PDB file of C-alpha atoms in Angstrom:
ATOM      1  CA  MET A 664     171.197  35.664  88.032  1.00  0.00           C
ATOM      2  CA  ARG A 665     170.788  39.425  87.133  1.00  0.00           C
ATOM      3  CA  ARG A 666     167.350  39.701  89.403  1.00  0.00           C
ATOM      4  CA  LEU A 667     168.803  37.739  92.044  1.00  0.00           C
ATOM      5  CA  THR A 668     171.560  40.365  91.965  1.00  0.00           C
ATOM      6  CA  TYR A 669     169.546  43.330  91.909  1.00  0.00           C
ATOM      7  CA  LEU A 670     167.387  41.618  94.809  1.00  0.00           C
ATOM      8  CA  VAL A 671     170.372  41.214  97.263  1.00  0.00           C
ATOM      9  CA  ALA A 672     171.553  44.994  96.312  1.00  0.00           C
ATOM     10  CA  GLY A 673     167.551  46.015  97.290  1.00  0.00           C
ATOM     11  CA  VAL A 674     167.230  44.084 100.577  1.00  0.00           C
ATOM     12  CA  VAL A 675     170.893  45.270 101.375  1.00  0.00           C
ATOM     13  CA  LEU A 676     169.966  49.150 100.775  1.00  0.00           C
ATOM     14  CA  LEU A 677     166.602  48.604 102.337  1.00  0.00           C
ATOM     15  CA  GLY A 678     167.846  47.170 105.342  1.00  0.00           C
ATOM     16  CA  ALA A 679     170.921  49.826 105.617  1.00  0.00           C
ATOM     17  CA  GLY A 680     168.070  52.587 105.046  1.00  0.00           C
ATOM     18  CA  PHE A 681     165.995  51.423 107.865  1.00  0.00           C
ATOM     19  CA  GLY A 682     169.520  51.268 110.265  1.00  0.00           C
ATOM     20  CA  PHE A 683     170.573  54.526 109.719  1.00  0.00           C
ATOM     21  CA  GLY A 684     166.977  55.969 109.669  1.00  0.00           C
ATOM     22  CA  TYR A 685     166.735  54.332 113.852  1.00  0.00           C
ATOM     23  CA  PHE A 686     170.225  56.001 114.906  1.00  0.00           C
ATOM     24  CA  TRP A 687     169.524  59.121 113.231  1.00  0.00           C
ATOM     25  CA  ALA A 688     166.445  59.647 115.215  1.00  0.00           C
ATOM     26  CA  HIS A 689     167.902  58.424 118.182  1.00  0.00           C
ATOM     27  CA  ARG A 690     171.416  59.694 118.216  1.00  0.00           C
ATOM     28  CA  GLN A 691     170.264  62.656 120.382  1.00  0.00           C
ATOM     29  CA  ALA A 692     167.569  60.855 122.505  1.00  0.00           C
ATOM     30  CA  LYS A 693     168.132  62.546 126.218  1.00  0.00           C
ATOM     31  CA  PRO A 694     166.323  60.170 129.124  1.00  0.00           C
ATOM     32  CA  LEU A 695     163.854  61.812 130.383  1.00  0.00           C
ATOM     33  CA  PRO A 696     164.191  63.670 133.952  1.00  0.00           C
ATOM     34  CA  PRO A 697     162.131  61.794 136.479  1.00  0.00           C
ATOM     35  CA  THR A 698     158.704  63.005 137.300  1.00  0.00           C
ATOM     36  CA  LYS A 699     157.771  64.372 140.409  1.00  0.00           C
ATOM     37  CA  ALA A 700     155.492  62.423 142.761  1.00  0.00           C
ATOM     38  CA  ALA A 701     152.789  64.623 144.671  1.00  0.00           C
ATOM     39  CA  PRO A 702     153.957  65.125 148.034  1.00  0.00           C
ATOM     40  CA  GLU A 703     152.892  62.837 150.916  1.00  0.00           C
ATOM     41  CA  HIS A 704     151.362  65.819 152.406  1.00  0.00           C
ATOM     42  CA  THR A 705     148.850  65.778 149.508  1.00  0.00           C
ATOM     43  CA  ALA A 706     147.457  62.562 150.325  1.00  0.00           C
ATOM     44  CA  ALA A 707     146.435  63.714 153.322  1.00  0.00           C
ATOM     45  CA  CYS A 708     144.996  66.806 151.891  1.00  0.00           C
ATOM     46  CA  VAL A 709     142.064  64.738 150.004  1.00  0.00           C
ATOM     47  CA  GLU A 710     139.862  62.060 151.679  1.00  0.00           C
ATOM     48  CA  VAL A 711     136.269  60.078 150.864  1.00  0.00           C
ATOM     49  CA  VAL A 712     133.988  61.935 153.182  1.00  0.00           C
ATOM     50  CA  ASP A 713     131.087  59.561 152.609  1.00  0.00           C
ATOM     51  CA  ALA A 714     130.671  56.784 149.874  1.00  0.00           C
ATOM     52  CA  LYS A 715     127.729  53.888 149.308  1.00  0.00           C
ATOM     53  CA  LEU A 716     127.070  51.650 146.544  1.00  0.00           C
ATOM     54  CA  GLU A 717     123.865  53.245 144.765  1.00  0.00           C
ATOM     55  CA  GLN A 718     121.978  50.973 141.984  1.00  0.00           C
ATOM     56  CA  PRO A 719     121.001  53.100 138.656  1.00  0.00           C
ATOM     57  CA  ASP A 720     118.225  55.726 138.935  1.00  0.00           C
ATOM     58  CA  PRO A 721     117.486  58.202 136.371  1.00  0.00           C
ATOM     59  CA  LYS A 722     116.986  60.988 138.856  1.00  0.00           C
ATOM     60  CA  GLY A 723     120.135  59.781 140.813  1.00  0.00           C
ATOM     61  CA  ASN A 724     123.566  60.262 140.580  1.00  0.00           C
ATOM     62  CA  CYS A 725     123.749  56.739 138.881  1.00  0.00           C
ATOM     63  CA  THR A 726     121.891  57.350 135.973  1.00  0.00           C
ATOM     64  CA  LEU A 727     122.847  53.914 133.813  1.00  0.00           C
ATOM     65  CA  TYR A 728     125.074  51.863 135.643  1.00  0.00           C
ATOM     66  CA  PRO A 729     125.234  50.995 139.620  1.00  0.00           C
ATOM     67  CA  CYS A 730     128.201  53.363 141.390  1.00  0.00           C
ATOM     68  CA  VAL A 731     130.109  53.681 144.189  1.00  0.00           C
ATOM     69  CA  ALA A 732     128.743  57.777 144.624  1.00  0.00           C
ATOM     70  CA  GLY A 733     129.584  59.832 147.515  1.00  0.00           C
ATOM     71  CA  THR A 734     131.603  63.253 148.487  1.00  0.00           C
ATOM     72  CA  ILE A 735     135.089  63.791 148.587  1.00  0.00           C
ATOM     73  CA  GLY A 736     136.588  66.526 151.077  1.00  0.00           C
ATOM     74  CA  ASN A 737     140.053  68.759 150.484  1.00  0.00           C
ATOM     75  CA  HIS A 738     141.282  69.873 154.162  1.00  0.00           C
ATOM     76  CA  CYS A 739     143.828  71.760 153.010  1.00  0.00           C
ATOM     77  CA  ASP A 740     144.606  75.390 151.845  1.00  0.00           C
ATOM     78  CA  ARG A 741     145.916  74.261 148.351  1.00  0.00           C
ATOM     79  CA  ARG A 742     143.591  73.639 145.077  1.00  0.00           C
ATOM     80  CA  PHE A 743     143.439  70.732 143.627  1.00  0.00           C
ATOM     81  CA  VAL A 744     143.197  70.187 139.642  1.00  0.00           C
ATOM     82  CA  SER A 745     142.840  66.916 139.393  1.00  0.00           C
ATOM     83  CA  VAL A 746     141.403  64.064 141.900  1.00  0.00           C
ATOM     84  CA  LEU A 747     141.408  60.354 140.821  1.00  0.00           C
ATOM     85  CA  LEU A 748     139.676  57.665 143.088  1.00  0.00           C
ATOM     86  CA  VAL A 749     140.003  54.213 142.765  1.00  0.00           C
ATOM     87  CA  PHE A 750     137.850  51.562 144.047  1.00  0.00           C
ATOM     88  CA  ASN A 751     137.900  47.585 144.231  1.00  0.00           C
ATOM     89  CA  LEU A 752     134.798  45.931 144.231  1.00  0.00           C
ATOM     90  CA  TYR A 753     133.816  42.813 146.198  1.00  0.00           C
ATOM     91  CA  ASP A 754     131.093  40.102 146.351  1.00  0.00           C
ATOM     92  CA  GLU A 755     129.688  38.671 149.165  1.00  0.00           C
ATOM     93  CA  SER A 756     132.660  36.415 150.537  1.00  0.00           C
ATOM     94  CA  GLY A 757     135.126  39.208 150.273  1.00  0.00           C
ATOM     95  CA  VAL A 758     136.538  38.475 146.562  1.00  0.00           C
ATOM     96  CA  GLN A 759     137.400  40.984 144.252  1.00  0.00           C
ATOM     97  CA  VAL A 760     135.029  41.299 141.122  1.00  0.00           C
ATOM     98  CA  VAL A 761     136.520  44.316 139.855  1.00  0.00           C
ATOM     99  CA  SER A 762     137.466  48.006 139.878  1.00  0.00           C
ATOM    100  CA  THR A 763     136.352  51.491 139.452  1.00  0.00           C
ATOM    101  CA  GLN A 764     137.243  54.869 139.065  1.00  0.00           C
ATOM    102  CA  ASP A 765     136.322  58.549 139.065  1.00  0.00           C
ATOM    103  CA  SER A 766     137.509  61.593 138.762  1.00  0.00           C
ATOM    104  CA  VAL A 767     136.811  65.149 140.117  1.00  0.00           C
ATOM    105  CA  SER A 768     138.481  68.436 138.572  1.00  0.00           C
ATOM    106  CA  ASN A 769     139.050  71.638 140.465  1.00  0.00           C
ATOM    107  CA  LEU A 770     139.004  70.921 143.455  1.00  0.00           C
ATOM    108  CA  GLU A 771     139.114  73.926 145.419  1.00  0.00           C
ATOM    109  CA  PRO A 772     140.534  74.569 149.273  1.00  0.00           C
ATOM    110  CA  HIS A 773     138.732  73.342 152.385  1.00  0.00           C
ATOM    111  CA  GLY A 774     135.649  72.337 149.271  1.00  0.00           C
ATOM    112  CA  ARG A 775     134.033  69.390 148.839  1.00  0.00           C
ATOM    113  CA  ALA A 776     132.478  67.405 145.678  1.00  0.00           C
ATOM    114  CA  ARG A 777     130.406  65.072 144.383  1.00  0.00           C
ATOM    115  CA  PHE A 778     131.665  62.171 142.515  1.00  0.00           C
ATOM    116  CA  ALA A 779     130.033  59.110 141.504  1.00  0.00           C
ATOM    117  CA  ALA A 780     132.256  55.939 139.826  1.00  0.00           C
ATOM    118  CA  GLN A 781     129.895  53.639 137.787  1.00  0.00           C
ATOM    119  CA  PHE A 782     130.770  49.704 136.980  1.00  0.00           C
ATOM    120  CA  LEU A 783     128.673  47.301 135.098  1.00  0.00           C
ATOM    121  CA  GLY A 784     126.156  45.795 136.735  1.00  0.00           C
ATOM    122  CA  SER A 785     126.471  42.929 139.193  1.00  0.00           C
ATOM    123  CA  PRO A 786     124.453  41.790 141.787  1.00  0.00           C
ATOM    124  CA  ARG A 787     127.424  39.991 143.467  1.00  0.00           C
ATOM    125  CA  ILE A 788     128.918  43.700 144.352  1.00  0.00           C
ATOM    126  CA  LYS A 789     128.431  44.026 147.986  1.00  0.00           C
ATOM    127  CA  GLN A 790     130.920  45.949 149.283  1.00  0.00           C
ATOM    128  CA  PHE A 791     134.028  47.953 148.142  1.00  0.00           C
ATOM    129  CA  LYS A 792     136.942  49.888 149.393  1.00  0.00           C
ATOM    130  CA  VAL A 793     139.134  53.146 148.422  1.00  0.00           C
ATOM    131  CA  VAL A 794     142.222  51.610 147.311  1.00  0.00           C
ATOM    132  CA  GLN A 795     144.003  54.659 145.917  1.00  0.00           C
ATOM    133  CA  ILE A 796     143.492  58.778 146.007  1.00  0.00           C
ATOM    134  CA  LEU A 797     146.090  60.398 143.234  1.00  0.00           C
ATOM    135  CA  ALA A 798     145.685  64.000 143.480  1.00  0.00           C
ATOM    136  CA  VAL A 799     147.080  67.008 141.092  1.00  0.00           C
ATOM    137  CA  PRO A 800     147.742  70.028 143.119  1.00  0.00           C
ATOM    138  CA  ALA A 801     147.394  73.603 140.827  1.00  0.00           C
ATOM    139  CA  HIS A 802     150.696  75.526 140.999  1.00  0.00           C
TER     140      HIS A 802
END
């Protein structure tokens, strides 16, 4: 009977400790302010100038795997710290098989940069489409 009493007391104290710990940790929790989305004109600043599917070539853009390689251009007067490019890849019948992405850092005003978004080799990939360009402007 004594062991049962100690067991129950231990469980109650343990539960109370976790409960108080939880409330103590969250007592001053304040909601984070909403993040500011990139302005709409930012999306118009960066565009894919040219892109094509390339096969692996040790001397080319795609060293180990096939990739979507090309050039992006910045048409604005501001520098971008990072630009993320997201591509959907499709087979010959137009069904999406996979997606890939690549990023470019420090894109200068009115500058151009090369990218190579690699993906695991699949002979079924016949076409691609740019689905998203996220650009983070420098402050």
